[in-house]
Amino acid sequence: MSGGERQKVALARALSIKPQVLLLDEPLSALDPETREGVQRELRQVHDRLKITTIHVTHDFEEAIALADHIAVLGEGCVKQVGTPEQIFRQPNSEFVARFAMARNIFTGEVADRDDGSAIFRTEGIELAVASELRGKWHASVRPEDILISHQPLHSSARNSFCGIINHVMD
């Protein structure tokens, strides 16, 4: 049997006793990408059809957001954050959670008040307008999909715009 077939048999065996909770410990980690995608799709269908509470252990954020309605991020033996996939992705509560959620542009700086009552995040010579009640030292992340690059100054409603030099691009 292939790895995917073995996983399906193990899932069927676990479901045969009609459990109230299903614990899956990294069920996709040993599968090749193509098989993983298919088994992941089937796991989601089983969950949706049976409405069974499933605890799915994974170190892969993409797998977590594809399968979960709620995510608990664990680190150093503690729950770091619990939320929907969107909350974990868009509003991580720590650098650890941000890195798990695949944030790569993480800055350390300070949030302070502006004269007009709004907030500013200062880091490494850059000031970013932020919508935050928080003040003091924090980490901030700018997701790659939220960055626009232009040779010309942008005429937009964007609150943050600055000139810079791109030294390196990572995929």
PDB file of C-alpha atoms in Angstrom:
ATOM      1  CA  MET A   1       0.000   0.000   0.000  1.00  0.00           C
ATOM      2  CA  SER A   2       1.105   3.540  -0.694  1.00  0.00           C
ATOM      3  CA  GLY A   3       1.523   6.094   2.097  1.00  0.00           C
ATOM      4  CA  GLY A   4      -1.752   7.741   1.149  1.00  0.00           C
ATOM      5  CA  GLU A   5      -3.607   4.422   1.186  1.00  0.00           C
ATOM      6  CA  ARG A   6      -2.122   3.566   4.593  1.00  0.00           C
ATOM      7  CA  GLN A   7      -3.308   6.917   5.960  1.00  0.00           C
ATOM      8  CA  LYS A   8      -6.819   6.342   4.595  1.00  0.00           C
ATOM      9  CA  VAL A   9      -6.965   2.865   6.166  1.00  0.00           C
ATOM     10  CA  ALA A  10      -5.746   4.262   9.502  1.00  0.00           C
ATOM     11  CA  LEU A  11      -8.419   6.982   9.336  1.00  0.00           C
ATOM     12  CA  ALA A  12     -11.153   4.442   8.512  1.00  0.00           C
ATOM     13  CA  ARG A  13     -10.013   2.251  11.408  1.00  0.00           C
ATOM     14  CA  ALA A  14     -10.097   5.221  13.802  1.00  0.00           C
ATOM     15  CA  LEU A  15     -13.553   6.303  12.592  1.00  0.00           C
ATOM     16  CA  SER A  16     -15.004   2.776  12.821  1.00  0.00           C
ATOM     17  CA  ILE A  17     -15.440   3.097  16.598  1.00  0.00           C
ATOM     18  CA  LYS A  18     -17.379   6.371  16.152  1.00  0.00           C
ATOM     19  CA  PRO A  19     -15.187   8.498  18.428  1.00  0.00           C
ATOM     20  CA  GLN A  20     -16.355  11.824  19.845  1.00  0.00           C
ATOM     21  CA  VAL A  21     -12.913  13.323  19.185  1.00  0.00           C
ATOM     22  CA  LEU A  22     -10.396  12.310  16.539  1.00  0.00           C
ATOM     23  CA  LEU A  23      -6.674  12.907  17.221  1.00  0.00           C
ATOM     24  CA  LEU A  24      -4.468  12.992  14.132  1.00  0.00           C
ATOM     25  CA  ASP A  25      -0.742  13.337  14.851  1.00  0.00           C
ATOM     26  CA  GLU A  26       0.930  14.702  11.709  1.00  0.00           C
ATOM     27  CA  PRO A  27      -1.016  12.415   9.360  1.00  0.00           C
ATOM     28  CA  LEU A  28       0.325  14.106   6.224  1.00  0.00           C
ATOM     29  CA  SER A  29       3.983  14.640   7.140  1.00  0.00           C
ATOM     30  CA  ALA A  30       5.367  11.488   5.470  1.00  0.00           C
ATOM     31  CA  LEU A  31       3.408  11.879   2.216  1.00  0.00           C
ATOM     32  CA  ASP A  32       4.656  13.270  -1.078  1.00  0.00           C
ATOM     33  CA  PRO A  33       3.123  16.660  -2.045  1.00  0.00           C
ATOM     34  CA  GLU A  34       0.604  15.267  -4.550  1.00  0.00           C
ATOM     35  CA  THR A  35      -0.645  12.527  -2.216  1.00  0.00           C
ATOM     36  CA  ARG A  36      -0.667  14.988   0.697  1.00  0.00           C
ATOM     37  CA  GLU A  37      -2.981  17.323  -1.197  1.00  0.00           C
ATOM     38  CA  GLY A  38      -5.433  14.514  -1.972  1.00  0.00           C
ATOM     39  CA  VAL A  39      -5.480  13.119   1.573  1.00  0.00           C
ATOM     40  CA  GLN A  40      -5.822  16.659   2.953  1.00  0.00           C
ATOM     41  CA  ARG A  41      -8.877  17.213   0.761  1.00  0.00           C
ATOM     42  CA  GLU A  42     -10.375  13.911   1.953  1.00  0.00           C
ATOM     43  CA  LEU A  43      -9.705  14.765   5.611  1.00  0.00           C
ATOM     44  CA  ARG A  44     -11.586  18.043   5.171  1.00  0.00           C
ATOM     45  CA  GLN A  45     -14.506  16.226   3.514  1.00  0.00           C
ATOM     46  CA  VAL A  46     -14.658  13.645   6.325  1.00  0.00           C
ATOM     47  CA  HIS A  47     -14.604  16.408   8.938  1.00  0.00           C
ATOM     48  CA  ASP A  48     -17.336  18.388   7.177  1.00  0.00           C
ATOM     49  CA  ARG A  49     -19.517  15.320   6.619  1.00  0.00           C
ATOM     50  CA  LEU A  50     -19.202  13.729  10.068  1.00  0.00           C
ATOM     51  CA  LYS A  51     -18.984  16.972  12.087  1.00  0.00           C
ATOM     52  CA  ILE A  52     -16.497  15.309  14.406  1.00  0.00           C
ATOM     53  CA  THR A  53     -14.156  17.362  16.575  1.00  0.00           C
ATOM     54  CA  THR A  54     -10.665  16.767  15.237  1.00  0.00           C
ATOM     55  CA  ILE A  55      -7.361  17.640  16.863  1.00  0.00           C
ATOM     56  CA  HIS A  56      -4.889  17.756  13.990  1.00  0.00           C
ATOM     57  CA  VAL A  57      -1.235  18.100  14.990  1.00  0.00           C
ATOM     58  CA  THR A  58       0.964  19.706  12.335  1.00  0.00           C
ATOM     59  CA  HIS A  59       4.033  21.910  11.977  1.00  0.00           C
ATOM     60  CA  ASP A  60       2.784  23.120   8.578  1.00  0.00           C
ATOM     61  CA  PHE A  61       0.755  26.363   8.676  1.00  0.00           C
ATOM     62  CA  GLU A  62      -0.631  25.876   5.154  1.00  0.00           C
ATOM     63  CA  GLU A  63      -1.955  22.471   6.214  1.00  0.00           C
ATOM     64  CA  ALA A  64      -3.448  23.995   9.364  1.00  0.00           C
ATOM     65  CA  ILE A  65      -5.317  26.752   7.519  1.00  0.00           C
ATOM     66  CA  ALA A  66      -6.583  24.311   4.893  1.00  0.00           C
ATOM     67  CA  LEU A  67      -8.071  21.979   7.493  1.00  0.00           C
ATOM     68  CA  ALA A  68      -8.897  23.998  10.589  1.00  0.00           C
ATOM     69  CA  ASP A  69     -11.836  26.067  11.728  1.00  0.00           C
ATOM     70  CA  HIS A  70      -9.805  27.049  14.796  1.00  0.00           C
ATOM     71  CA  ILE A  71      -6.069  26.828  15.410  1.00  0.00           C
ATOM     72  CA  ALA A  72      -4.146  26.577  18.672  1.00  0.00           C
ATOM     73  CA  VAL A  73      -0.486  27.454  18.150  1.00  0.00           C
ATOM     74  CA  LEU A  74       1.756  25.724  20.686  1.00  0.00           C
ATOM     75  CA  GLY A  75       5.339  26.627  21.478  1.00  0.00           C
ATOM     76  CA  GLU A  76       7.673  25.729  24.330  1.00  0.00           C
ATOM     77  CA  GLY A  77       4.935  23.558  25.838  1.00  0.00           C
ATOM     78  CA  CYS A  78       2.419  26.432  26.048  1.00  0.00           C
ATOM     79  CA  VAL A  79      -0.545  27.608  24.003  1.00  0.00           C
ATOM     80  CA  LYS A  80       0.682  30.817  22.351  1.00  0.00           C
ATOM     81  CA  GLN A  81      -2.533  31.802  20.545  1.00  0.00           C
ATOM     82  CA  VAL A  82      -5.957  30.377  19.716  1.00  0.00           C
ATOM     83  CA  GLY A  83      -8.073  31.743  16.888  1.00  0.00           C
ATOM     84  CA  THR A  84      -9.499  31.245  13.452  1.00  0.00           C
ATOM     85  CA  PRO A  85      -7.020  30.708  10.628  1.00  0.00           C
ATOM     86  CA  GLU A  86      -7.678  34.323   9.539  1.00  0.00           C
ATOM     87  CA  GLN A  87      -6.954  35.671  13.037  1.00  0.00           C
ATOM     88  CA  ILE A  88      -3.728  33.693  13.336  1.00  0.00           C
ATOM     89  CA  PHE A  89      -2.668  34.794   9.832  1.00  0.00           C
ATOM     90  CA  ARG A  90      -3.645  38.485  10.089  1.00  0.00           C
ATOM     91  CA  GLN A  91      -3.262  39.179  13.817  1.00  0.00           C
ATOM     92  CA  PRO A  92      -0.558  36.992  15.343  1.00  0.00           C
ATOM     93  CA  ASN A  93      -0.045  37.920  18.987  1.00  0.00           C
ATOM     94  CA  SER A  94       3.707  37.241  19.095  1.00  0.00           C
ATOM     95  CA  GLU A  95       6.771  36.915  16.916  1.00  0.00           C
ATOM     96  CA  PHE A  96       6.619  33.138  17.435  1.00  0.00           C
ATOM     97  CA  VAL A  97       3.049  32.928  16.091  1.00  0.00           C
ATOM     98  CA  ALA A  98       3.879  35.339  13.244  1.00  0.00           C
ATOM     99  CA  ARG A  99       6.748  33.114  12.129  1.00  0.00           C
ATOM    100  CA  PHE A 100       4.509  30.015  12.310  1.00  0.00           C
ATOM    101  CA  ALA A 101       1.988  31.932  10.165  1.00  0.00           C
ATOM    102  CA  MET A 102       4.738  32.440   7.578  1.00  0.00           C
ATOM    103  CA  ALA A 103       5.365  36.147   8.247  1.00  0.00           C
ATOM    104  CA  ARG A 104       8.822  37.022   6.993  1.00  0.00           C
ATOM    105  CA  ASN A 105       9.080  40.841   7.174  1.00  0.00           C
ATOM    106  CA  ILE A 106       9.154  41.173  10.967  1.00  0.00           C
ATOM    107  CA  PHE A 107      10.433  44.368  12.550  1.00  0.00           C
ATOM    108  CA  THR A 108      11.169  45.268  16.162  1.00  0.00           C
ATOM    109  CA  GLY A 109      10.251  48.801  17.123  1.00  0.00           C
ATOM    110  CA  GLU A 110       8.118  51.068  19.237  1.00  0.00           C
ATOM    111  CA  VAL A 111       4.516  52.200  18.913  1.00  0.00           C
ATOM    112  CA  ALA A 112       3.988  55.808  20.000  1.00  0.00           C
ATOM    113  CA  ASP A 113       1.345  58.527  19.798  1.00  0.00           C
ATOM    114  CA  ARG A 114       1.406  61.072  17.001  1.00  0.00           C
ATOM    115  CA  ASP A 115       0.401  64.688  17.520  1.00  0.00           C
ATOM    116  CA  ASP A 116      -2.953  64.018  15.826  1.00  0.00           C
ATOM    117  CA  GLY A 117      -3.814  61.178  18.243  1.00  0.00           C
ATOM    118  CA  SER A 118      -3.074  58.338  15.827  1.00  0.00           C
ATOM    119  CA  ALA A 119      -0.263  55.815  16.335  1.00  0.00           C
ATOM    120  CA  ILE A 120       3.108  55.402  14.654  1.00  0.00           C
ATOM    121  CA  PHE A 121       5.438  52.368  14.637  1.00  0.00           C
ATOM    122  CA  ARG A 122       9.115  53.380  14.512  1.00  0.00           C
ATOM    123  CA  THR A 123      11.782  50.911  13.457  1.00  0.00           C
ATOM    124  CA  GLU A 124      15.223  51.173  11.867  1.00  0.00           C
ATOM    125  CA  GLY A 125      14.653  54.707  10.554  1.00  0.00           C
ATOM    126  CA  ILE A 126      11.201  53.930   9.154  1.00  0.00           C
ATOM    127  CA  GLU A 127       7.901  55.224  10.517  1.00  0.00           C
ATOM    128  CA  LEU A 128       4.705  53.331   9.733  1.00  0.00           C
ATOM    129  CA  ALA A 129       1.214  54.588  10.542  1.00  0.00           C
ATOM    130  CA  VAL A 130      -0.622  51.866  12.457  1.00  0.00           C
ATOM    131  CA  ALA A 131      -4.138  51.320  13.745  1.00  0.00           C
ATOM    132  CA  SER A 132      -3.363  50.186  17.267  1.00  0.00           C
ATOM    133  CA  GLU A 133      -4.248  50.928  20.870  1.00  0.00           C
ATOM    134  CA  LEU A 134      -0.934  49.352  21.911  1.00  0.00           C
ATOM    135  CA  ARG A 135       2.039  51.463  22.949  1.00  0.00           C
ATOM    136  CA  GLY A 136       5.634  50.575  23.747  1.00  0.00           C
ATOM    137  CA  LYS A 137       8.038  48.044  22.256  1.00  0.00           C
ATOM    138  CA  TRP A 138       6.493  45.546  19.828  1.00  0.00           C
ATOM    139  CA  HIS A 139       7.087  43.469  16.747  1.00  0.00           C
ATOM    140  CA  ALA A 140       5.307  44.345  13.524  1.00  0.00           C
ATOM    141  CA  SER A 141       5.007  42.403  10.292  1.00  0.00           C
ATOM    142  CA  VAL A 142       4.255  43.578   6.782  1.00  0.00           C
ATOM    143  CA  ARG A 143       2.944  40.666   4.744  1.00  0.00           C
ATOM    144  CA  PRO A 144       4.452  40.343   1.238  1.00  0.00           C
ATOM    145  CA  GLU A 145       1.022  40.462  -0.411  1.00  0.00           C
ATOM    146  CA  ASP A 146       0.461  43.904   1.176  1.00  0.00           C
ATOM    147  CA  ILE A 147       3.553  45.460  -0.426  1.00  0.00           C
ATOM    148  CA  LEU A 148       3.421  47.433  -3.667  1.00  0.00           C
ATOM    149  CA  ILE A 149       6.645  48.307  -5.471  1.00  0.00           C
ATOM    150  CA  SER A 150       6.817  51.148  -7.982  1.00  0.00           C
ATOM    151  CA  HIS A 151       9.482  53.136  -9.819  1.00  0.00           C
ATOM    152  CA  GLN A 152       7.276  56.229  -9.462  1.00  0.00           C
ATOM    153  CA  PRO A 153       5.723  57.774  -6.345  1.00  0.00           C
ATOM    154  CA  LEU A 154       2.318  56.234  -5.688  1.00  0.00           C
ATOM    155  CA  HIS A 155      -0.764  58.430  -5.697  1.00  0.00           C
ATOM    156  CA  SER A 156      -3.048  56.360  -3.513  1.00  0.00           C
ATOM    157  CA  SER A 157      -4.846  56.270  -0.197  1.00  0.00           C
ATOM    158  CA  ALA A 158      -2.093  54.106   1.308  1.00  0.00           C
ATOM    159  CA  ARG A 159      -1.062  55.396   4.734  1.00  0.00           C
ATOM    160  CA  ASN A 160       2.502  54.159   4.423  1.00  0.00           C
ATOM    161  CA  SER A 161       4.755  54.965   1.513  1.00  0.00           C
ATOM    162  CA  PHE A 162       8.510  55.386   1.454  1.00  0.00           C
ATOM    163  CA  CYS A 163      11.519  55.249  -0.848  1.00  0.00           C
ATOM    164  CA  GLY A 164      14.077  52.513  -0.558  1.00  0.00           C
ATOM    165  CA  ILE A 165      16.504  50.226  -2.320  1.00  0.00           C
ATOM    166  CA  ILE A 166      15.723  46.542  -2.836  1.00  0.00           C
ATOM    167  CA  ASN A 167      18.870  44.569  -2.061  1.00  0.00           C
ATOM    168  CA  HIS A 168      17.487  41.053  -2.114  1.00  0.00           C
ATOM    169  CA  VAL A 169      14.277  39.266  -3.103  1.00  0.00           C
ATOM    170  CA  MET A 170      13.350  35.886  -1.616  1.00  0.00           C
ATOM    171  CA  ASP A 171      10.726  33.512  -2.950  1.00  0.00           C
TER     172      ASP A 171
END
